[in-house]
Tab-separated table of C-alpha atoms in Angstrom:
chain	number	residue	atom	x	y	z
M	7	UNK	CA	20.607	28.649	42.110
M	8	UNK	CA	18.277	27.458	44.936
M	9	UNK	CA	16.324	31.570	44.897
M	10	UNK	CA	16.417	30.826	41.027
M	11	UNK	CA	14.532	27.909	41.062
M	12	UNK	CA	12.002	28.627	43.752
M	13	UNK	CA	11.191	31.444	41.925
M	14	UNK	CA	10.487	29.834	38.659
M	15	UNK	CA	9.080	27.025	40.009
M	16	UNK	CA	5.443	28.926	40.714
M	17	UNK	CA	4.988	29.004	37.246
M	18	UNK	CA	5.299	25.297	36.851
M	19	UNK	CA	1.532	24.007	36.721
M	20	UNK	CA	0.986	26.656	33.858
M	21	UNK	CA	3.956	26.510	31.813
M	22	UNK	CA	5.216	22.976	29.819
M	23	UNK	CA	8.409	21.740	30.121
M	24	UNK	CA	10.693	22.759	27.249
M	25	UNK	CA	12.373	20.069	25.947
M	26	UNK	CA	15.381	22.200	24.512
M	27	UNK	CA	13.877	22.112	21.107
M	28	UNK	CA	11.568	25.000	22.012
M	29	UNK	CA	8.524	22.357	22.345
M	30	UNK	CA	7.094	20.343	25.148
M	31	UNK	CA	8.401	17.059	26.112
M	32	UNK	CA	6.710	13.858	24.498
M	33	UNK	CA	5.828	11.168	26.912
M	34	UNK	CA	8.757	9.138	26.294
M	35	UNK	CA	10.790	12.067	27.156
M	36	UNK	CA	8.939	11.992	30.335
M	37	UNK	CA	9.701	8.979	31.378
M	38	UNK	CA	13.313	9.582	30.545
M	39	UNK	CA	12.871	12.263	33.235
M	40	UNK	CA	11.477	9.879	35.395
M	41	UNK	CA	14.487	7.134	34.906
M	42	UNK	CA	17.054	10.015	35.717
M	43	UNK	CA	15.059	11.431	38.671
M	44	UNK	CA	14.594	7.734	40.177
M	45	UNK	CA	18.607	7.093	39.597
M	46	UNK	CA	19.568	10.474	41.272
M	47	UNK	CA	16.807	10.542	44.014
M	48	UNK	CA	18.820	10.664	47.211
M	49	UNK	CA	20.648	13.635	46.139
M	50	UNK	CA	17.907	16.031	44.900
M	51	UNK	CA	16.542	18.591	46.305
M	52	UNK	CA	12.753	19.278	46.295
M	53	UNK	CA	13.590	22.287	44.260
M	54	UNK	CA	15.388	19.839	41.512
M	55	UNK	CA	11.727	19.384	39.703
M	56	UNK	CA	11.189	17.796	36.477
M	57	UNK	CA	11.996	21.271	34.234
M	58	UNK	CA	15.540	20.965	35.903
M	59	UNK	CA	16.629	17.449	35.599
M	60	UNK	CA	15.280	18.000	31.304
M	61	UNK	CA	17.392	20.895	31.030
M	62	UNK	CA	20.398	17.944	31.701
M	63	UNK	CA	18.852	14.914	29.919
M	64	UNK	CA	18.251	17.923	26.639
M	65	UNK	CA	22.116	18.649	26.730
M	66	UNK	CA	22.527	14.963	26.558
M	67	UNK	CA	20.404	14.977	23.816
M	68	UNK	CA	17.722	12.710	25.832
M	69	UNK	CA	20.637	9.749	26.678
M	70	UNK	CA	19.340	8.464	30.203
M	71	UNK	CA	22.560	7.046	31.115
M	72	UNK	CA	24.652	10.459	30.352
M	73	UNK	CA	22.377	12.598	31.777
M	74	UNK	CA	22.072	10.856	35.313
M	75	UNK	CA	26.053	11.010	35.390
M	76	UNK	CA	26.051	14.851	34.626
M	77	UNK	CA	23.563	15.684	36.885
M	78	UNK	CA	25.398	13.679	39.810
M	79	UNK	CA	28.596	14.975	38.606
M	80	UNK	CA	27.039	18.879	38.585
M	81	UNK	CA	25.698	18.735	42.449
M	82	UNK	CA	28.690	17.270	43.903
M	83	UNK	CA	30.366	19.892	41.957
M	84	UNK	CA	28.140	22.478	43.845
M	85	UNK	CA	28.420	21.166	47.255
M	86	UNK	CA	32.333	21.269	46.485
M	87	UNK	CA	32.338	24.901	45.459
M	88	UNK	CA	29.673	26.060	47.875
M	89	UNK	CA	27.539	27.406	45.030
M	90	UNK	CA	24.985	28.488	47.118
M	91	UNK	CA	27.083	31.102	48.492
M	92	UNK	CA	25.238	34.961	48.350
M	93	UNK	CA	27.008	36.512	45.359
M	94	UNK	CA	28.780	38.807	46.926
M	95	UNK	CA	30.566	36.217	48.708
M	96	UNK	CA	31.176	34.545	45.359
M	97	UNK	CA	32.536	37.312	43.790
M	98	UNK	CA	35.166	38.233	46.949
M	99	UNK	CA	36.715	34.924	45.527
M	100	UNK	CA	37.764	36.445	42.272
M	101	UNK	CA	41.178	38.556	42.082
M	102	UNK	CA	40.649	42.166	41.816
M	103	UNK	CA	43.109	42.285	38.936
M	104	UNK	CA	40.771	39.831	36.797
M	105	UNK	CA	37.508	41.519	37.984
M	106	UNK	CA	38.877	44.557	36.313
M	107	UNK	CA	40.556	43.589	33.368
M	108	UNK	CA	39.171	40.012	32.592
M	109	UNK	CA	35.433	40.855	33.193
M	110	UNK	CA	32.865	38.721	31.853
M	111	UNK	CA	29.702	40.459	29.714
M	112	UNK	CA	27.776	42.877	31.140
M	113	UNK	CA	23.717	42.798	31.905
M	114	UNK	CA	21.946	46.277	30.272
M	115	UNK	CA	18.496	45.934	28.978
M	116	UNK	CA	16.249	43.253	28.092
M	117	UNK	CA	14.786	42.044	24.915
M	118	UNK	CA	10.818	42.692	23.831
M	119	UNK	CA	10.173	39.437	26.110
M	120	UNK	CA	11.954	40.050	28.678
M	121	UNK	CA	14.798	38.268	28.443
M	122	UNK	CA	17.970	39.856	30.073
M	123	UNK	CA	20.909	40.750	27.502
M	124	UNK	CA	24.938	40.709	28.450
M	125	UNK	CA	27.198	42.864	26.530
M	126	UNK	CA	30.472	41.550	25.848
M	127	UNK	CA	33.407	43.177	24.122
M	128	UNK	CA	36.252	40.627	23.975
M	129	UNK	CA	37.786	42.802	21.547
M	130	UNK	CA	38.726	45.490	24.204
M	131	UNK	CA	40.456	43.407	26.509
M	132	UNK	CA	44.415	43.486	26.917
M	133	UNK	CA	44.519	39.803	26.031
M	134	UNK	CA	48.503	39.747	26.851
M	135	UNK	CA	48.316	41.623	29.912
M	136	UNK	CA	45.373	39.534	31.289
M	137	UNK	CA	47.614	36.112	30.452
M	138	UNK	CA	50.753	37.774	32.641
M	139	UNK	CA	48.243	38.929	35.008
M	140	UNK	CA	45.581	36.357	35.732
M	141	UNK	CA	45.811	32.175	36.047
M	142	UNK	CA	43.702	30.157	33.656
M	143	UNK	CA	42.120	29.212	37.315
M	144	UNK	CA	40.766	32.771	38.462
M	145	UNK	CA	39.440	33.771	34.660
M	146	UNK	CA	37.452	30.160	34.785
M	147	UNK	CA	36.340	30.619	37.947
M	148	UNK	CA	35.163	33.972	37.672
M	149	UNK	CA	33.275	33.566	33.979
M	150	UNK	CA	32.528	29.848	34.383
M	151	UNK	CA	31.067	29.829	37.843
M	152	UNK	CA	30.528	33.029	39.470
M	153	UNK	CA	29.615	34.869	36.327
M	154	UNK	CA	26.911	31.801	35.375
M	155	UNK	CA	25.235	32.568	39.431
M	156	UNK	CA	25.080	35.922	38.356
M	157	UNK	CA	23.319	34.553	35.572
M	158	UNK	CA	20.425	32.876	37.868
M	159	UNK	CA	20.456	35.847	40.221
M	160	UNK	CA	19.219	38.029	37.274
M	161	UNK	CA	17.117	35.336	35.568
M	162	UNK	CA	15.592	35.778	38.758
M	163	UNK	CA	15.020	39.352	39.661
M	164	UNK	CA	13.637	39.260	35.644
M	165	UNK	CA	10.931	36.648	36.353
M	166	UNK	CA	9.535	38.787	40.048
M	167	UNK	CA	9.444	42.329	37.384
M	168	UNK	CA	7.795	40.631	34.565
M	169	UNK	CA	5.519	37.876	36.723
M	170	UNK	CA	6.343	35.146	34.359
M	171	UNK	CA	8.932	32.415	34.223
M	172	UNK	CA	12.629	33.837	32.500
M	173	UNK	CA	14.748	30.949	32.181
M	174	UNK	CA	16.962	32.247	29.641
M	175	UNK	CA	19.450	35.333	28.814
M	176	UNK	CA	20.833	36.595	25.322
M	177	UNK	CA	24.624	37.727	24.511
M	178	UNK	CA	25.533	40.163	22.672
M	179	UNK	CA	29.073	39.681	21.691
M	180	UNK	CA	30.999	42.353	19.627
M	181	UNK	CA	34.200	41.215	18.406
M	182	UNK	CA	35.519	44.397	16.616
M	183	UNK	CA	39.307	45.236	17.206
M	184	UNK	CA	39.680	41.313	18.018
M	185	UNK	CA	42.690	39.520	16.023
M	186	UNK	CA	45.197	36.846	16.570
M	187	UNK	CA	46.874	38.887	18.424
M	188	UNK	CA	44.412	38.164	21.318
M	189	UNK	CA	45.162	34.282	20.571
M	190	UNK	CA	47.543	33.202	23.190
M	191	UNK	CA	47.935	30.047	24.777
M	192	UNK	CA	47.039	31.359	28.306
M	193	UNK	CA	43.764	32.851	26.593
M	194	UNK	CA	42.750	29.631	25.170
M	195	UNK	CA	42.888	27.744	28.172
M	196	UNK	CA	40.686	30.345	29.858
M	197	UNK	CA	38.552	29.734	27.229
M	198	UNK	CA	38.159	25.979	27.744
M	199	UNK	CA	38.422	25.984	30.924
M	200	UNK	CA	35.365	28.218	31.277
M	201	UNK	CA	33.672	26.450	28.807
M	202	UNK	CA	34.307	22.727	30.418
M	203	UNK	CA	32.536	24.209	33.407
M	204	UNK	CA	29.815	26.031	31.650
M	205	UNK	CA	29.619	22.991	29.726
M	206	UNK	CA	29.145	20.712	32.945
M	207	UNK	CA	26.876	22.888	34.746
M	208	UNK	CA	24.664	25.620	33.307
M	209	UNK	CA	23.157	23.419	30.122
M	210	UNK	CA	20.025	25.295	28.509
M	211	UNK	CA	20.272	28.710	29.364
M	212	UNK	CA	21.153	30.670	26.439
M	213	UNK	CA	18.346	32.004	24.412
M	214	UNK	CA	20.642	33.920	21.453
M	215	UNK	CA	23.809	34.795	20.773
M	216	UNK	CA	24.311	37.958	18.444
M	217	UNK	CA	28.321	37.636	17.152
M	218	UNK	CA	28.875	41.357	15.855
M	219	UNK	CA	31.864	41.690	13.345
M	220	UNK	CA	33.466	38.781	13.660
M	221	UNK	CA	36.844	38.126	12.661
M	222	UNK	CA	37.866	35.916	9.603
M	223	UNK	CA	39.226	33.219	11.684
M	224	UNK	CA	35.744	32.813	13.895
M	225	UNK	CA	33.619	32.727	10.529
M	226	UNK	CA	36.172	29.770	9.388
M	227	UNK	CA	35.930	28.294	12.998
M	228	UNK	CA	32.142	28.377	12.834
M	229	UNK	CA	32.089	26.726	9.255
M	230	UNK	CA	33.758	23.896	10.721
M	231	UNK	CA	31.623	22.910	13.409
M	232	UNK	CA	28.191	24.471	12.203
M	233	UNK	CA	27.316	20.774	10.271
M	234	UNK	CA	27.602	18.978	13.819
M	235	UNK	CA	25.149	21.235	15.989
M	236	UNK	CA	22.140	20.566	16.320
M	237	UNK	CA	19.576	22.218	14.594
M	238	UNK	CA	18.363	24.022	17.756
M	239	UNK	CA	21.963	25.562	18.511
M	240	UNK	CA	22.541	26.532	15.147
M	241	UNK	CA	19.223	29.096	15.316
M	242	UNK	CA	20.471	30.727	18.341
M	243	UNK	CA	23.812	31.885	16.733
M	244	UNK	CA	23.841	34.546	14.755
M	245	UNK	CA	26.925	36.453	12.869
M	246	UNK	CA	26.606	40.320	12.089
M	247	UNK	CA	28.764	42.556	10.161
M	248	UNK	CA	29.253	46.124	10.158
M	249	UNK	CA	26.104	48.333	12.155
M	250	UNK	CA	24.172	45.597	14.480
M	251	UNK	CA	21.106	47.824	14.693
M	252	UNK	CA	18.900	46.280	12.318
M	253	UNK	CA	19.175	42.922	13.608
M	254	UNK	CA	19.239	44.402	16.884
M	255	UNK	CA	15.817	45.859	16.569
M	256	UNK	CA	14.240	42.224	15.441
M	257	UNK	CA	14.674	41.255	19.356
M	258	UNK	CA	14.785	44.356	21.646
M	259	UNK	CA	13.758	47.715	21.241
M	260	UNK	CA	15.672	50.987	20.056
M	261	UNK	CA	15.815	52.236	23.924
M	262	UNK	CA	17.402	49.195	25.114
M	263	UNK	CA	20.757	49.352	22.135
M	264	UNK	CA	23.592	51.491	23.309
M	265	UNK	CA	24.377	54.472	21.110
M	266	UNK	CA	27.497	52.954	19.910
M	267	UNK	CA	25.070	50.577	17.745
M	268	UNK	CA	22.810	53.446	16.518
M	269	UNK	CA	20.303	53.011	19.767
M	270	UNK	CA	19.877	55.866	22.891
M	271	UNK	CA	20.482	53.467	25.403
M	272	UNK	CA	24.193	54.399	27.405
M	273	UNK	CA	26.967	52.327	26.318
M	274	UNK	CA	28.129	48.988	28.162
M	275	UNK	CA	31.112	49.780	30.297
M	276	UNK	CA	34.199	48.772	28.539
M	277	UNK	CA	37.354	47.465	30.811
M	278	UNK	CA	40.446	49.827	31.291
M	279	UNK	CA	43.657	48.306	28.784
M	280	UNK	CA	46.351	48.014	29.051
M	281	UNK	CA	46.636	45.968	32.578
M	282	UNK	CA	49.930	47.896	34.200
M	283	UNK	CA	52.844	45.464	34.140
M	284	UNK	CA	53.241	46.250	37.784
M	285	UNK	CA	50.103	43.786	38.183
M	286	UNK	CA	51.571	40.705	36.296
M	287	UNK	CA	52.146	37.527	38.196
M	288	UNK	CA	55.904	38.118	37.758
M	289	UNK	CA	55.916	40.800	40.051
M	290	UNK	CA	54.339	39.416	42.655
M	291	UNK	CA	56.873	36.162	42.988
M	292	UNK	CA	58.243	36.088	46.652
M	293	UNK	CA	61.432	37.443	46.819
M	294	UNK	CA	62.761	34.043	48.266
M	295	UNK	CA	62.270	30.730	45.760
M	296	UNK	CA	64.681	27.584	45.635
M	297	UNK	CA	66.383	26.966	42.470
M	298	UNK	CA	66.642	23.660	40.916
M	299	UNK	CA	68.074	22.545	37.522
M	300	UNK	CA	65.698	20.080	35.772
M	301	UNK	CA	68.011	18.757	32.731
M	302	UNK	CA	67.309	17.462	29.391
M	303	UNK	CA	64.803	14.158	29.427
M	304	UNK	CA	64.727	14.319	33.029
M	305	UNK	CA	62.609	14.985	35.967
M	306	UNK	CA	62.861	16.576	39.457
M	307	UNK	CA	60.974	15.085	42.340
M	308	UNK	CA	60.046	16.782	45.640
M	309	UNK	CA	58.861	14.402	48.317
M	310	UNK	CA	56.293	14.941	51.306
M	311	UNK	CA	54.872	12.617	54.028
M	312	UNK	CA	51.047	14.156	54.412
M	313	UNK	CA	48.126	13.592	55.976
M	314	UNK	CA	44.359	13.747	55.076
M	315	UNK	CA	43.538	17.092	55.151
M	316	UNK	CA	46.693	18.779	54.434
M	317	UNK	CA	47.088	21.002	51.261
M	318	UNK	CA	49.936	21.372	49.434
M	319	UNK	CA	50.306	24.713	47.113
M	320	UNK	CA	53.626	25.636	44.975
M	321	UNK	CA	54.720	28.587	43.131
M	322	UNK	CA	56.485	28.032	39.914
M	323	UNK	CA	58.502	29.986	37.485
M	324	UNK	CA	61.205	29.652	34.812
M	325	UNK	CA	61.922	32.827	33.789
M	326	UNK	CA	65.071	31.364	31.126
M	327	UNK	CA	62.582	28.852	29.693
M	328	UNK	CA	58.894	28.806	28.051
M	329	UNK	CA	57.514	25.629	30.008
M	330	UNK	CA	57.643	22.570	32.543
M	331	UNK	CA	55.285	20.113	33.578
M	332	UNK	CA	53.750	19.752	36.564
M	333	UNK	CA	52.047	17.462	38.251
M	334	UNK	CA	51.346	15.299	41.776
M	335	UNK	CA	51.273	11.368	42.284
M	336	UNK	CA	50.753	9.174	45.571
M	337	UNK	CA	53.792	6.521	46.367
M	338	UNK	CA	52.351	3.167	47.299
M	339	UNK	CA	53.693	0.388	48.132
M	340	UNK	CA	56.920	-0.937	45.826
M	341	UNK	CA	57.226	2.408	44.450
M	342	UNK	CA	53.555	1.730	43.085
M	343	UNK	CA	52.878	5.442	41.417
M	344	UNK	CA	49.462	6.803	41.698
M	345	UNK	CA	48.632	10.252	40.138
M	346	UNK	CA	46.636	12.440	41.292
M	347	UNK	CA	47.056	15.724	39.526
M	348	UNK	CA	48.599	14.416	36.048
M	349	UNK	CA	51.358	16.097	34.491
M	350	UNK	CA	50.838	19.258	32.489
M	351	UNK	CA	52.992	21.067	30.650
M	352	UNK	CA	52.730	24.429	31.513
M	353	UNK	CA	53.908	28.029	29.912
M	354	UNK	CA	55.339	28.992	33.365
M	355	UNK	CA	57.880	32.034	31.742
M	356	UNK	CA	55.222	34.757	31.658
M	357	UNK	CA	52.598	32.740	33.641
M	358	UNK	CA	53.920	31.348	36.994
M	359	UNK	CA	52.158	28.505	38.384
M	360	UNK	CA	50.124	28.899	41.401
M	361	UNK	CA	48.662	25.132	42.114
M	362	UNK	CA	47.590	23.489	45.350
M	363	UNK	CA	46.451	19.898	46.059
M	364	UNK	CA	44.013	18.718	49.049
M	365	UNK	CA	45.465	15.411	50.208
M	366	UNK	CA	42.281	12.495	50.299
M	367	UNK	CA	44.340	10.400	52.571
M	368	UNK	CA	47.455	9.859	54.307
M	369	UNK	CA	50.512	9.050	52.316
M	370	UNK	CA	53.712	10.295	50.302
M	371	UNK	CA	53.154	12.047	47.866
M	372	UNK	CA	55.640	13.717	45.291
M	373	UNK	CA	55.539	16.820	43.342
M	374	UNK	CA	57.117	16.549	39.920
M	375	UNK	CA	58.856	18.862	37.475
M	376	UNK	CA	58.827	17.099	34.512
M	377	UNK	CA	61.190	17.672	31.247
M	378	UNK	CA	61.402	14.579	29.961
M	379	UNK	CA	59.912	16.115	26.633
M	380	UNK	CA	62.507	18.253	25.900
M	381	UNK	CA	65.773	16.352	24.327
M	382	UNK	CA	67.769	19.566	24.067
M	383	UNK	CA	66.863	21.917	26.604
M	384	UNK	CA	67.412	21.591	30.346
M	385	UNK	CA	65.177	24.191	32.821
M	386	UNK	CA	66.064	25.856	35.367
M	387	UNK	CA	63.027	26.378	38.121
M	388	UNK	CA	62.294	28.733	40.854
M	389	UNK	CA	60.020	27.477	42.817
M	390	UNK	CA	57.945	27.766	46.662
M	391	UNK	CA	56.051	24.942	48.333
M	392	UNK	CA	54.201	25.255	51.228
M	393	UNK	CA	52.021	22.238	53.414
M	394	UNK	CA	48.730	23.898	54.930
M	395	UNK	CA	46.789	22.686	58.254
M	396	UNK	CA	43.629	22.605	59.817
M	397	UNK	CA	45.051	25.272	62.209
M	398	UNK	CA	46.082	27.309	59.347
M	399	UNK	CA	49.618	27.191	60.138
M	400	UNK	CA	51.841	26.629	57.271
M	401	UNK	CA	55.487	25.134	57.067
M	402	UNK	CA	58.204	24.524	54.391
M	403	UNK	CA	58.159	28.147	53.198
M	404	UNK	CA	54.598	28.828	54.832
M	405	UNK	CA	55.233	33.052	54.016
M	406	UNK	CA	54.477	31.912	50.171
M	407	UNK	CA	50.574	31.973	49.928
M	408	UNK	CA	50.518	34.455	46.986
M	409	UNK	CA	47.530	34.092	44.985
M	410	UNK	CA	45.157	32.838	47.070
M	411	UNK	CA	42.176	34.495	46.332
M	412	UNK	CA	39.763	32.401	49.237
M	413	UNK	CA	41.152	30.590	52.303
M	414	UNK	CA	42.528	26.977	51.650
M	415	UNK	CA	40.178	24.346	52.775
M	416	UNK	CA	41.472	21.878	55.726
M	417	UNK	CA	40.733	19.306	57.999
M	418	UNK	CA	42.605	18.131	61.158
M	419	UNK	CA	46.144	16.666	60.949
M	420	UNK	CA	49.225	16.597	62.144
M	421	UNK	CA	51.647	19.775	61.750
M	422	UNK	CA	55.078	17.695	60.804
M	423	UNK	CA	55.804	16.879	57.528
M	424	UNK	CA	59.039	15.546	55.891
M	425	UNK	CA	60.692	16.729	52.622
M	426	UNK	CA	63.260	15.317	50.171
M	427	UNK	CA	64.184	15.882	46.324
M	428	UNK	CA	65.204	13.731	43.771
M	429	UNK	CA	66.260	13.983	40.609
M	430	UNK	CA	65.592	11.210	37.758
M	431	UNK	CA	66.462	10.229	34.468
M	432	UNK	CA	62.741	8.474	34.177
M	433	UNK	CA	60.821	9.272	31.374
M	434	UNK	CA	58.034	6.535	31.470
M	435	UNK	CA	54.875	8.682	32.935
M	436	UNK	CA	52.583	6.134	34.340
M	437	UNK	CA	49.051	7.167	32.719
M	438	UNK	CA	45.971	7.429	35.240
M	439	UNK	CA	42.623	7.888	33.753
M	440	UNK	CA	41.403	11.421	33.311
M	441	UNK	CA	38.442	12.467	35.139
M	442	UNK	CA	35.234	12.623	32.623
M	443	UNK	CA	34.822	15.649	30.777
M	444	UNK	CA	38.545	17.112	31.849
M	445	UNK	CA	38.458	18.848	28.770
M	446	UNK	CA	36.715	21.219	27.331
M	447	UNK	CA	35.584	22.650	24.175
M	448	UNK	CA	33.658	25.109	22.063
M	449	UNK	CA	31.734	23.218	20.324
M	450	UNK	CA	31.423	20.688	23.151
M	451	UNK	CA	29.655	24.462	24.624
M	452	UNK	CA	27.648	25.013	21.789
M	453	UNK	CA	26.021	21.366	21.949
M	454	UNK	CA	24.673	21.892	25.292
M	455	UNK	CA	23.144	25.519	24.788
């Protein structure tokens, strides 16, 4: 983001500050920027000018006290994922499997301003295959983060060609061939999860979005939630059926639409379908995993003494049942439970469960499998666990690091660690509060763009 901005920022003294309604900001509005950038100071960077911070304060629809929180919220979240990472780099984090099959649009052409445009074709993906083949985790990843720095990267290149500032990109989404058939659980938590990120982090950046056929269902959806957008969002969707190329040719020229739309421009590259089975998460399970019964109401409880520093990751799978939950808490004193990854139930049958936790402190903490929803149905779960160190050397079942797509992050500690299981009839859940903004949402998307 850091090239993106110094980049842009030349064209500061000549160019206004939008402030997301296509106009310049008012003077009140400036001092709103003013309030956030005095609140957020010691964190900036001199590249975090004024047009930045309003891009944050226009998502939050000018509310001083919301915007300073996202905008602290967004660069810890960098410094935590190491955003400013070359690209390449980025993109070695993503699975091959979902960089394949699971790829997000595609940059071809430009509109008659200059303005980059990203083809998508959701409709040609193997939605089941990609939900046995990817984790909500590496599709969010890849079209929530990596997919947005691409973004900047050729916001970028576009403002050196054309000399001017281009702080936006267009989509171009065709949704032919999509039905409910591509509606799966596992594909709607992609979904949000890539939105809640988008959402958090990349406010102000679309220009249009160009829907092209869509499906019954999405014109219903849209319905719905079109009365609470603002005005501003609502102009940059726009819904298309059968041949695009009129509307089309009101933004970019005849050159720049592929021939499937009636242009002379090559088509977008479309991903290979179906996603061979011998690349679903199922077949990659090690070939050694305890076995635990988890009956009716109850829970199962796996027990480790860790240290700061030390991560613990688990494989999951109940391949005679849909689901389980899943989640982490710290014992305190008195039993006192603290949790730190909540539970949630998740569709482990298809979609084994790959998780890891980076302990913030010394303690015990407990890894539960929780059924205490189901009062007829007891699970049976295969599982791995394994406790990473700063020296990289991992115990209780250390072999089982499938699905790692980037090294796990440590810091020193100690390389003993105790483990015991339990089984429990408990079914009170003691709540902890959800971090701000843990879920996302479409239209929680479409009011920040």
């Amino acid at each position: 983001m850091f090239a993106y901005l110094r980049e842009i920022s030349r064209f500061d003294e000549d160019l206004p500050i939008d402030n997301g309604d296509g106009k310049p900001i008012t003077e009140e509005q400036n001092e709103q920027v003013k309030e956030v950038r005095e609140a957020v100071q010691d964190e900036l960077d001199p590249l975090h000018n004024d047009r930045f911070l309003t891009r944050y304060l226009a998502a939050m629809n000018f509310n001083v006290a919301k915007a300073i929180e996202m905008v602290k919220n967004h660069l810890q979240w960098r410094k935590d994922m190491e955003a400013e990472r070359p690209i390449d780099e980025l993109l070695d984090t993503v699975p091959e499997v979902a960089k394949t099959f699971a790829p997000p649009p595609t940059f071809m052409g430009e509109d008659r301003d200059g303005f980059p445009i990203a083809w998508d074709f959701p409709g040609r993906i193997d939605a089941n295959g990609v939900c046995k083949a990817c984790t909500v985790g590496d599709v969010a990843r890849y079209h929530g983060f990596v997919f947005m720095e691409q973004v900047y990267d050729t916001l970028r290149r576009q403002s050196i060609k054309h000399n001017k500032m281009v702080d936006k990109f267009i989509v171009v989404q065709d949704m032919t061939n999509w039905s409910m058939r591509h509606m799966h659980k596992s594909l709607i938590g992609m979904v949000m999860e890539t939105t809640k990120v988008r959402n958090a982090n990349y406010p102000q950046i679309l220009k249009t979005m160009i829907v092209i056929n869509p499906p019954t269902i999405i014109n219903m959806c849209w319905k719905l939630i079109k009365p609470f957008l603002r005005e501003r969002t609502r102009k940059k969707i726009h819904f298309v059926k059968g041949n695009p190329k009129e509307h089309l040719l009101k933004i970019m020229s005849e050159e720049t639409i592929p021939l499937m739309f009636g242009g002379t421009a090559p088509d977008p590259p479309f991903p290979p379908s179906p996603v061979p089975e011998s690349m679903y998460l199922t077949s990659q399970l090690p070939e050694e995993m305890e076995v635990v019964s988890v009956h009716r109401g109850k829970t199962h409880e796996i027990v480790k003494d860790l240290m700061k520093g030390d991560v613990l990751s688990w494989v999951v799978h109940t391949p005679h049942a849909h689901d389980i939950g899943i989640g982490v808490y710290m014992r305190g004193p008195a039993g006192k439970m603290t949790w730190v990854a909540e539970v949630e139930k998740k569709n482990t049958k298809n979609l084994p469960d790959f998780g890891t936790y980076e302990c913030t402190k010394d303690g015990t903490f407990v890894l539960v499998f929780d059924n205490t929803y189901s009062y007829l149905t007891g699970k049976q779960v295969h599982f791995t666990t394994t406790v990473t160190h700063s020296d990289s050397q991992s115990i209780d079942g250390g072999k089982h690091t499938i699905g790692r797509t980037s090294p796990v992050p440590t810091t020193t500690a100690t390389t003993t660690t105790t483990t015991t299981t339990t089984t429990t009839g408990s079914s009170n859940t003691p709540e902890s509060k959800q971090e701000n903004g843990r879920k996302g949402s479409v239209v929680g998307y479409l009011a920040h763009v």
